Coordinates of C-alpha atoms and ligand atoms in Angstrom, one line a residue:
M1 CA 110.2 69.6 57.6
K2 CA 112.4 68.0 54.9
K3 CA 113.6 64.4 55.5
Y4 CA 116.8 62.8 54.0
D5 CA 118.4 59.1 54.3
A6 CA 121.6 60.9 55.3
I7 CA 122.9 63.7 56.6
V8 CA 126.6 64.9 56.5
I9 CA 127.9 68.1 58.7
G10 CA 131.3 68.4 57.5
S11 CA 132.9 69.2 54.2
G12 CA 136.4 67.8 55.0
C13 CA 136.3 63.9 55.3
G14 CA 132.6 64.5 55.2
L15 CA 132.9 65.0 51.3
N16 CA 133.8 61.0 51.0
I17 CA 130.8 60.1 52.6
V18 CA 128.5 62.2 50.5
E19 CA 130.3 60.7 47.7
E20 CA 129.5 57.4 48.8
A21 CA 126.2 57.5 49.9
L22 CA 125.0 59.2 46.6
E23 CA 126.2 56.2 45.0
H24 CA 124.4 54.4 46.4
G25 CA 121.3 56.3 45.3
L26 CA 120.5 57.9 49.2
K27 CA 119.0 61.2 49.2
V28 CA 121.7 63.4 50.9
A29 CA 122.2 66.8 52.5
L30 CA 125.4 68.0 53.1
V31 CA 126.0 71.1 56.1
D32 CA 129.1 73.1 56.7
K33 CA 129.2 76.6 57.4
G34 CA 132.8 77.4 55.6
P35 CA 135.6 77.0 54.7
L36 CA 134.2 74.5 52.0
G37 CA 136.4 71.6 52.1
G38 CA 137.5 71.8 55.8
T39 CA 140.8 72.4 57.7
C40 CA 143.3 70.3 55.8
P41 CA 143.2 72.4 52.5
N42 CA 142.5 75.4 54.3
S43 CA 144.3 76.0 57.0
G44 CA 146.1 72.3 58.2
C45 CA 148.3 70.1 56.3
I46 CA 148.4 71.7 52.6
P47 CA 148.5 75.3 53.5
S48 CA 151.5 74.3 56.6
K49 CA 153.2 71.8 54.1
M50 CA 153.4 74.4 51.5
M51 CA 155.0 76.7 53.6
I52 CA 157.6 74.0 55.2
F53 CA 158.5 72.9 51.5
A54 CA 160.0 76.4 51.1
A55 CA 161.4 76.3 54.6
D56 CA 163.1 72.8 53.6
R57 CA 165.0 74.1 50.4
V58 CA 166.1 77.4 52.4
V59 CA 167.7 75.3 55.5
E60 CA 169.2 72.9 52.4
I61 CA 170.9 75.7 50.9
Q62 CA 171.8 76.7 54.4
E63 CA 173.6 73.5 55.1
S64 CA 174.7 73.0 51.5
K65 CA 178.4 74.3 53.2
K66 CA 178.5 70.4 54.5
V67 CA 179.1 69.2 51.1
G68 CA 181.3 72.0 50.5
A69 CA 179.1 73.4 48.3
E70 CA 179.0 77.3 49.8
A71 CA 176.1 79.1 48.9
E72 CA 174.3 82.1 50.2
I73 CA 170.8 83.4 50.4
K74 CA 170.2 86.9 49.3
N75 CA 166.5 87.9 50.0
I76 CA 163.5 85.5 50.8
D77 CA 159.9 86.9 49.8
F78 CA 158.2 85.9 52.5
N79 CA 155.0 87.3 51.1
Y80 CA 155.1 85.4 47.7
I81 CA 155.3 82.4 49.4
M82 CA 151.8 83.4 51.4
E83 CA 150.6 84.5 48.3
L84 CA 151.2 81.1 46.6
V85 CA 149.9 79.4 49.7
R86 CA 146.8 81.7 49.4
K87 CA 146.3 80.9 46.3
S88 CA 146.3 77.3 47.0
I89 CA 143.8 77.7 49.4
A90 CA 141.4 80.1 47.2
D91 CA 141.7 77.3 44.2
T92 CA 140.9 74.2 46.4
R93 CA 137.6 76.2 48.0
K94 CA 136.3 77.0 44.6
Q95 CA 136.9 73.9 43.2
V96 CA 135.1 72.1 46.2
K97 CA 132.4 74.6 46.2
N98 CA 131.9 73.7 42.3
G99 CA 131.9 70.5 43.0
I100 CA 129.0 70.3 45.7
L101 CA 126.8 72.7 43.6
L102 CA 127.0 70.6 40.3
S103 CA 125.9 67.7 41.9
E104 CA 122.2 68.0 41.5
E105 CA 121.0 65.0 44.0
L106 CA 122.8 66.7 46.6
D107 CA 121.3 69.6 48.7
F108 CA 123.9 71.7 50.1
Y109 CA 123.2 73.8 53.6
E110 CA 125.5 76.3 53.6
G111 CA 125.5 77.9 57.3
E112 CA 126.4 76.8 61.1
G113 CA 124.1 74.2 61.7
H114 CA 122.8 72.5 65.3
F115 CA 120.7 70.2 66.7
T116 CA 117.5 70.7 68.1
G117 CA 116.3 67.1 68.6
E118 CA 116.7 63.4 68.2
Y119 CA 118.3 63.0 64.5
T120 CA 117.0 66.8 63.6
L121 CA 118.9 69.8 62.8
A122 CA 118.5 73.2 62.1
V123 CA 120.5 75.3 59.3
N124 CA 119.7 78.9 58.7
G125 CA 116.3 78.9 60.2
K126 CA 115.5 75.4 58.2
E127 CA 115.1 72.1 60.2
I128 CA 116.1 69.0 58.4
K129 CA 115.6 65.2 59.8
G130 CA 118.0 62.6 58.9
E131 CA 117.6 58.8 59.3
K132 CA 121.5 58.4 59.5
I133 CA 123.7 61.4 60.7
F134 CA 127.4 61.8 59.6
I135 CA 129.3 64.2 62.0
A136 CA 132.3 65.1 60.6
S137 CA 133.0 68.4 62.1
G138 CA 136.1 68.7 63.0
S139 CA 138.0 70.7 65.7
R140 CA 139.1 74.1 66.2
P141 CA 142.7 75.7 68.1
I142 CA 142.3 75.6 71.9
I143 CA 142.3 79.2 73.1
P144 CA 143.4 78.8 76.4
P145 CA 141.2 81.3 78.9
L146 CA 144.3 83.4 80.3
K147 CA 144.6 86.9 81.5
G148 CA 145.3 89.5 78.8
L149 CA 145.4 86.8 75.9
D150 CA 142.5 89.2 74.4
S151 CA 144.1 92.0 74.6
I152 CA 147.0 91.1 72.2
D153 CA 146.6 90.4 68.6
Y154 CA 147.5 86.6 68.7
L155 CA 148.1 84.1 65.6
T156 CA 146.8 80.8 65.4
N157 CA 147.1 78.2 62.8
E158 CA 144.4 80.1 60.6
S159 CA 145.5 84.0 60.9
V160 CA 149.1 82.9 60.6
L161 CA 148.1 82.1 56.8
Q162 CA 147.2 85.6 56.5
L163 CA 150.6 87.6 57.6
K164 CA 152.3 89.7 54.3
E165 CA 155.3 90.1 56.3
K166 CA 157.6 87.9 58.1
P167 CA 157.4 88.9 62.2
E168 CA 160.8 89.9 63.1
S169 CA 160.4 87.7 66.5
L170 CA 157.6 85.2 67.0
I171 CA 156.8 83.2 70.4
I172 CA 155.2 79.9 70.1
I173 CA 153.0 78.7 72.8
G174 CA 152.7 75.0 72.6
G175 CA 155.5 72.1 71.8
G176 CA 153.0 69.8 69.9
Y177 CA 153.7 69.1 66.1
I178 CA 152.0 72.4 64.8
A179 CA 154.2 74.6 67.0
V180 CA 157.5 72.7 65.8
E181 CA 156.2 72.9 62.3
Y182 CA 155.6 76.9 62.5
G183 CA 158.8 77.5 64.5
H184 CA 160.8 75.3 61.5
F185 CA 159.1 77.5 58.7
F186 CA 159.8 80.8 60.6
V187 CA 163.0 80.5 61.7
A188 CA 163.8 79.5 58.2
M189 CA 162.6 82.8 56.8
G190 CA 164.5 84.9 59.4
T191 CA 162.1 85.2 62.6
K192 CA 163.7 84.9 65.8
V193 CA 161.5 82.2 67.3
T194 CA 160.9 80.9 70.8
I195 CA 159.1 77.6 71.8
L196 CA 157.4 77.8 75.0
E197 CA 156.1 74.6 76.1
M198 CA 154.6 73.5 79.3
A199 CA 155.6 69.4 79.3
D200 CA 159.3 68.4 80.2
R201 CA 159.6 68.0 76.7
L202 CA 158.3 68.1 72.8
I203 CA 155.9 66.2 71.0
L204 CA 154.6 64.1 73.4
A205 CA 152.8 61.5 72.0
E206 CA 156.8 60.5 70.3
E207 CA 159.5 58.3 72.0
P208 CA 161.4 60.5 74.5
E209 CA 164.7 60.0 72.8
I210 CA 163.2 61.4 69.5
S211 CA 161.6 64.1 71.5
D212 CA 165.3 64.7 73.0
L213 CA 167.0 64.5 69.6
L214 CA 164.3 67.1 68.5
K215 CA 164.4 69.5 71.2
K216 CA 168.3 69.0 70.6
E217 CA 168.3 69.9 67.0
L218 CA 165.6 72.7 67.1
S219 CA 167.6 74.6 69.5
K220 CA 170.5 75.2 67.1
R221 CA 168.1 77.4 65.0
M222 CA 165.5 78.6 67.7
A223 CA 164.9 79.1 71.7
V224 CA 163.2 76.1 72.6
H225 CA 161.9 76.1 76.6
T226 CA 160.3 73.2 78.1
G227 CA 158.3 73.0 81.3
M228 CA 157.3 76.7 80.5
Q229 CA 153.6 77.4 81.6
A230 CA 152.3 80.7 80.1
E231 CA 150.0 82.6 82.7
S232 CA 149.1 85.7 81.2
F233 CA 149.6 87.8 78.2
G234 CA 150.3 91.7 77.3
R235 CA 151.4 94.2 75.4
S236 CA 154.2 97.1 76.0
G237 CA 155.7 99.2 73.6
N238 CA 156.0 97.4 70.2
A239 CA 156.3 94.1 71.7
D240 CA 153.5 91.1 72.9
Y241 CA 154.8 89.2 76.0
V242 CA 154.0 86.3 77.8
Q243 CA 154.5 85.7 81.7
V244 CA 155.7 82.0 82.5
T245 CA 156.2 79.9 85.6
D246 CA 159.3 78.2 84.9
L247 CA 158.3 74.4 86.5
K248 CA 161.3 73.6 87.0
D249 CA 162.0 76.0 89.4
G250 CA 159.0 77.6 90.3
S251 CA 160.4 81.5 89.1
K252 CA 158.4 83.9 87.2
K253 CA 160.1 84.7 83.7
K254 CA 158.8 87.2 80.6
F255 CA 159.0 86.5 76.9
S256 CA 158.4 89.5 74.4
A257 CA 158.2 89.4 70.6
Q258 CA 156.9 90.9 67.9
K259 CA 153.6 88.0 67.8
I260 CA 152.4 85.4 69.7
L261 CA 151.1 81.9 68.1
I262 CA 149.1 80.1 69.9
A263 CA 149.2 76.3 69.0
I264 CA 148.5 74.3 72.5
G265 CA 146.0 71.6 70.8
R266 CA 142.6 71.3 69.2
R267 CA 139.1 71.2 70.4
S268 CA 136.2 69.5 68.9
N269 CA 133.4 71.2 67.2
A270 CA 130.5 69.1 68.8
D271 CA 129.6 72.1 70.9
L272 CA 128.7 74.2 67.8
L273 CA 126.9 71.6 66.8
K274 CA 124.9 70.9 70.3
V275 CA 125.4 67.4 69.9
E276 CA 123.4 66.8 73.5
N277 CA 119.9 67.7 71.9
T278 CA 120.2 64.8 69.9
G279 CA 121.1 62.6 72.9
I280 CA 124.6 62.5 71.8
K281 CA 127.5 62.1 75.1
V282 CA 130.8 63.9 74.7
D283 CA 133.9 62.8 77.1
K284 CA 135.5 64.8 79.1
R285 CA 137.5 66.7 76.4
G286 CA 134.1 67.5 74.4
F287 CA 134.8 64.9 71.7
I288 CA 132.4 62.3 71.0
P289 CA 133.0 58.9 71.9
V290 CA 132.4 56.4 68.8
N291 CA 132.7 52.2 68.8
E292 CA 134.6 50.6 66.7
Y293 CA 132.5 50.9 64.1
L294 CA 132.5 54.7 64.6
E295 CA 129.1 54.8 65.6
T296 CA 128.2 57.0 68.6
N297 CA 125.8 56.1 71.4
M298 CA 123.1 57.2 69.2
K299 CA 121.8 54.7 66.6
N300 CA 122.6 55.5 63.3
I301 CA 124.5 58.3 64.3
Y302 CA 128.4 58.3 63.3
A303 CA 131.1 60.8 64.1
V304 CA 134.2 60.8 62.2
G305 CA 137.6 62.6 61.8
D306 CA 138.5 65.3 64.5
A307 CA 135.0 65.2 66.0
N308 CA 135.7 62.1 67.5
G309 CA 139.3 63.0 68.9
Q310 CA 140.9 59.7 68.3
Q311 CA 144.3 60.4 65.8
M312 CA 143.3 63.8 64.4
F313 CA 144.7 63.7 61.0
T314 CA 143.6 63.6 57.8
H315 CA 144.5 60.2 56.2
V316 CA 143.0 58.6 59.9
A317 CA 139.4 61.1 58.9
N318 CA 139.3 59.5 55.6
R319 CA 140.1 56.0 56.7
E320 CA 137.0 56.6 59.2
S321 CA 134.6 58.4 56.7
V322 CA 134.9 55.7 54.3
L323 CA 134.3 52.8 57.0
A324 CA 131.5 54.9 58.9
V325 CA 129.2 55.3 55.5
R326 CA 129.9 51.4 54.9
N327 CA 128.9 50.4 57.9
A328 CA 125.9 52.9 58.3
M329 CA 124.6 50.9 54.9
H330 CA 125.5 47.4 55.4
G331 CA 125.1 47.1 58.8
N332 CA 128.3 47.5 60.9
E333 CA 130.4 45.1 59.6
E334 CA 134.0 46.7 59.3
K335 CA 135.9 47.6 62.6
M336 CA 138.2 50.8 62.7
D337 CA 141.8 49.4 63.4
Y338 CA 144.2 52.1 64.6
N339 CA 147.3 49.6 64.9
A340 CA 148.7 51.5 61.8
A341 CA 147.9 54.3 61.9
P342 CA 150.8 56.3 60.9
H343 CA 151.4 60.3 61.7
A344 CA 154.3 62.6 60.5
V345 CA 156.0 65.7 62.1
Y346 CA 157.2 68.1 59.3
S347 CA 159.8 69.8 61.6
H348 CA 163.8 69.8 60.7
P349 CA 164.6 67.1 61.6
Q350 CA 161.4 65.3 60.2
I351 CA 159.4 62.2 62.1
A352 CA 157.2 59.3 61.7
S353 CA 155.9 57.3 63.7
V354 CA 153.0 54.1 63.5
G355 CA 152.0 52.2 66.2
L356 CA 153.1 51.7 70.2
T357 CA 155.3 53.3 71.7
E358 CA 158.1 51.2 73.5
E359 CA 156.1 52.1 77.0
A360 CA 152.8 51.4 75.8
A361 CA 154.2 48.1 74.2
R362 CA 155.5 46.5 77.3
K363 CA 152.5 47.2 79.2
T364 CA 150.9 44.5 77.3
H365 CA 153.4 42.5 75.6
K366 CA 157.2 41.2 75.4
V367 CA 159.2 43.1 73.3
L368 CA 162.3 43.4 71.4
I369 CA 163.9 46.8 70.2
G370 CA 165.8 47.1 67.5
R371 CA 167.6 50.7 66.6
A372 CA 170.0 51.8 64.1
K373 CA 171.4 55.1 62.8
Y374 CA 171.0 56.8 59.4
F375 CA 174.8 56.3 59.5
D376 CA 174.7 52.9 59.9
V377 CA 173.6 52.6 56.3
A378 CA 175.2 53.6 53.3
A379 CA 172.7 56.4 51.8
G380 CA 172.6 57.8 55.4
E381 CA 176.8 57.9 55.4
A382 CA 176.3 59.7 52.1
M383 CA 174.0 62.3 53.6
M384 CA 176.5 62.6 56.5
E385 CA 173.5 62.0 58.4
T386 CA 174.9 61.6 62.0
E387 CA 172.0 62.2 64.4
G388 CA 169.0 60.7 62.8
F389 CA 167.5 57.1 63.6
A390 CA 164.9 54.7 63.7
K391 CA 163.7 52.4 66.7
A392 CA 161.6 49.1 66.1
I393 CA 159.2 48.0 69.0
V394 CA 158.5 43.6 68.0
E395 CA 156.5 41.2 69.9
D396 CA 158.9 38.8 71.2
E397 CA 157.2 35.5 70.4
T398 CA 155.8 36.4 67.1
G399 CA 158.1 38.6 65.3
K400 CA 155.2 41.3 65.0
I401 CA 156.1 44.6 64.1
L402 CA 154.2 46.6 67.1
G403 CA 155.6 50.1 66.4
F404 CA 158.3 52.0 64.4
H405 CA 159.4 55.4 64.9
I406 CA 161.8 57.8 62.7
I407 CA 163.4 60.7 63.0
G408 CA 165.7 62.1 60.4
P409 CA 165.3 63.0 56.7
Y410 CA 162.5 61.3 54.4
A411 CA 161.1 60.1 57.8
P412 CA 157.5 60.1 56.5
S413 CA 158.2 58.3 53.2
L414 CA 160.5 55.6 54.4
I415 CA 157.8 54.7 57.0
Q416 CA 155.5 53.6 54.4
E417 CA 156.8 50.0 54.1
V418 CA 156.3 49.5 57.5
I419 CA 152.8 50.8 57.5
N420 CA 152.0 48.4 54.8
A421 CA 153.7 45.2 56.6
M422 CA 151.7 46.1 60.0
A423 CA 148.4 47.1 58.0
S424 CA 148.3 43.3 57.2
G425 CA 149.2 41.9 60.2
G426 CA 153.0 42.1 59.5
T427 CA 155.8 40.5 60.9
I428 CA 159.5 41.5 60.7
D429 CA 159.7 38.7 57.7
Q430 CA 157.7 40.7 55.6
I431 CA 160.3 43.6 55.6
H432 CA 162.9 41.1 55.5
A433 CA 161.5 39.4 52.1
G434 CA 161.5 41.9 49.8
M435 CA 165.3 43.1 48.6
H436 CA 166.1 46.9 49.8
I437 CA 167.9 48.8 47.0
H438 CA 171.3 49.5 47.8
P439 CA 172.4 51.8 48.8
A440 CA 169.0 53.8 49.3
P441 CA 167.8 55.1 52.6
P442 CA 164.9 52.2 53.1
E443 CA 167.8 50.0 53.9
L444 CA 167.5 51.7 57.5
I445 CA 164.5 50.1 57.9
M446 CA 165.9 46.6 57.4
R447 CA 169.2 47.2 59.5
T448 CA 166.6 48.5 62.3
L449 CA 164.7 45.7 62.3
S450 CA 168.4 42.9 62.3
N451 CA 169.4 44.7 65.7
L452 CA 166.6 43.2 67.7
Q453 CA 167.4 42.7 71.6
G454 CA 165.5 41.9 74.3
Ligands
FAD501 C1 148.4 73.9 61.2 C2 147.7 72.4 61.3 C3 148.4 71.2 60.5 C4 148.1 70.0 59.8 N1 148.8 68.9 59.5 C5 148.4 67.9 59.4 C6 149.2 66.6 58.3 O1 150.4 67.4 58.1 N2 148.6 66.0 58.0 C7 147.5 65.4 58.4 O2 147.0 64.2 58.3 N3 146.6 65.9 59.2 C8 147.2 67.4 59.4 N4 146.4 68.5 60.0 C9 145.2 67.8 60.9 C10 144.4 67.5 59.8 O3 143.9 68.9 59.4 C11 142.7 67.4 60.1 O4 142.7 66.3 61.3 C12 141.4 67.1 59.3 O5 141.4 67.8 58.5 C13 140.4 66.6 60.3 O6 139.2 66.5 59.1 P1 137.9 66.4 59.5 O7 137.0 66.2 58.3 O8 137.5 65.6 60.9 O9 137.7 67.9 60.2 P2 137.4 69.2 59.2 O10 138.6 69.0 57.6 O11 138.1 70.2 60.3 O12 136.1 69.8 58.7 C14 134.8 69.8 59.6 C15 134.1 70.7 58.6 O13 132.7 70.6 59.6 C16 132.5 72.0 59.5 N5 131.7 72.6 60.8 C17 131.7 72.4 61.8 N6 131.2 72.6 62.8 C18 130.2 72.8 61.8 C19 128.7 72.9 62.3 N7 127.9 73.1 63.5 N8 127.6 73.6 61.4 C20 128.2 73.5 60.1 N9 129.6 73.1 59.7 C21 130.3 73.0 60.8 C22 133.7 72.9 59.4 O14 133.4 74.2 58.9 C23 134.6 72.3 58.6 O15 134.7 72.6 56.9 C24 146.7 69.4 60.8 C25 146.1 70.5 61.2 C26 146.8 71.5 61.3 C27 145.4 72.7 62.0

């Protein structure tokens, strides 16, 4: 059995660990079943955002009338957009593979691995042992065990990328960020979209008023039904259908479309790895619990990224992976801090959030809340942005920013100054210290923090 200083499972954020471990002269093995590079470049952030970039341009043209410029879209070449996406995926895979193969010090095991005993893995019939092991095995879509689902050719975030023609109609099961992002894309392409969400609002992690505005805005372009529990699926004629219970009144309803996309959430790949064989315990949802140093219940085995289910975003996975490898090499020294972990939703309108929601903050702090609309600042008025807004949650005694939430244009870029301030323990004074260019969208941040009320 070959022995390593470090075994890394997963070539998404796991590559950060490989790089750092090799730089420190460790003997390293990387295990990945492919596609190489992980979810982000293959079926997550990058392809979806390339598609949404096209959708955003389409919407801009459609909305140009409001500035007095009438424009018409003559044709959208759906397959051209998808080919650009597929080329980007293929190029990245090639680059990642070349990078891995070029590294002479790295032993690469291409195949599905699973634990066979403590600190021991089997891949393609070979057993390897690691003094330190990093589980960066990611997640995959949850496919609910519902009647008839297997009988239809449903889409996931992976298979959707293989489409060559836009579906004439699409039902999206789920109302989280993947569902609303793909809803925005397909409706811009000309598909008739219906979103069916079981909860009573979209994207439960967001502030309720952000969910409400998102639903209001999306409903102008597609059908959005909340409180709908999918129960069974089937095919009739040329269409797939889903039967649902409307949780508001218990009535049964049926929705049909050319295609159905399942986007109800993601589950950890820890089960594929049979982590129980190395003594690792998983939580009720199958994710691997870790301490603040990202170590599992087994000493010297760390779990990072989607595998631990803390906050399933690439920037979080990257931060965790760098911290875990440093902790493993230098003795647990650095704690992972999620207080300023942000996320964005690239729907139309866009959303960005960092830190606590008002409800969560009120449980542990005395808070002040600030609100401002884009329209309250000059750039927002120039954009004629009457609906978008920002909300700040600030600790009363200290002025420390506990949470910040934006819905509207450029939200993911706008929020960065708040993230930076929060990451350095920031108070509102840090934001106010810097002059804000007038007129520019970041004045929204300043205005929101000037409107604090108890
Ligand atoms: C549609 C979509 C859009 C998204 N958009 C964004 C976004 O805009 N911004 C953002 O921050 N995040 C986004 N995410 C989330 C982001 O993609 C993930 O949080 C991130 O990729 C997780 O990285 P990871 O390294 O933990 O796992 P992954 O990147 O999934 O890597 C896991 C690797 O482990 C391998 N593996 C798993 N099990 C085994 C095994 N048993 N043996 C061998 N290899 C194995 C897999 O093949 C894979 O290569 C999106 C996700 C989706 C699905």
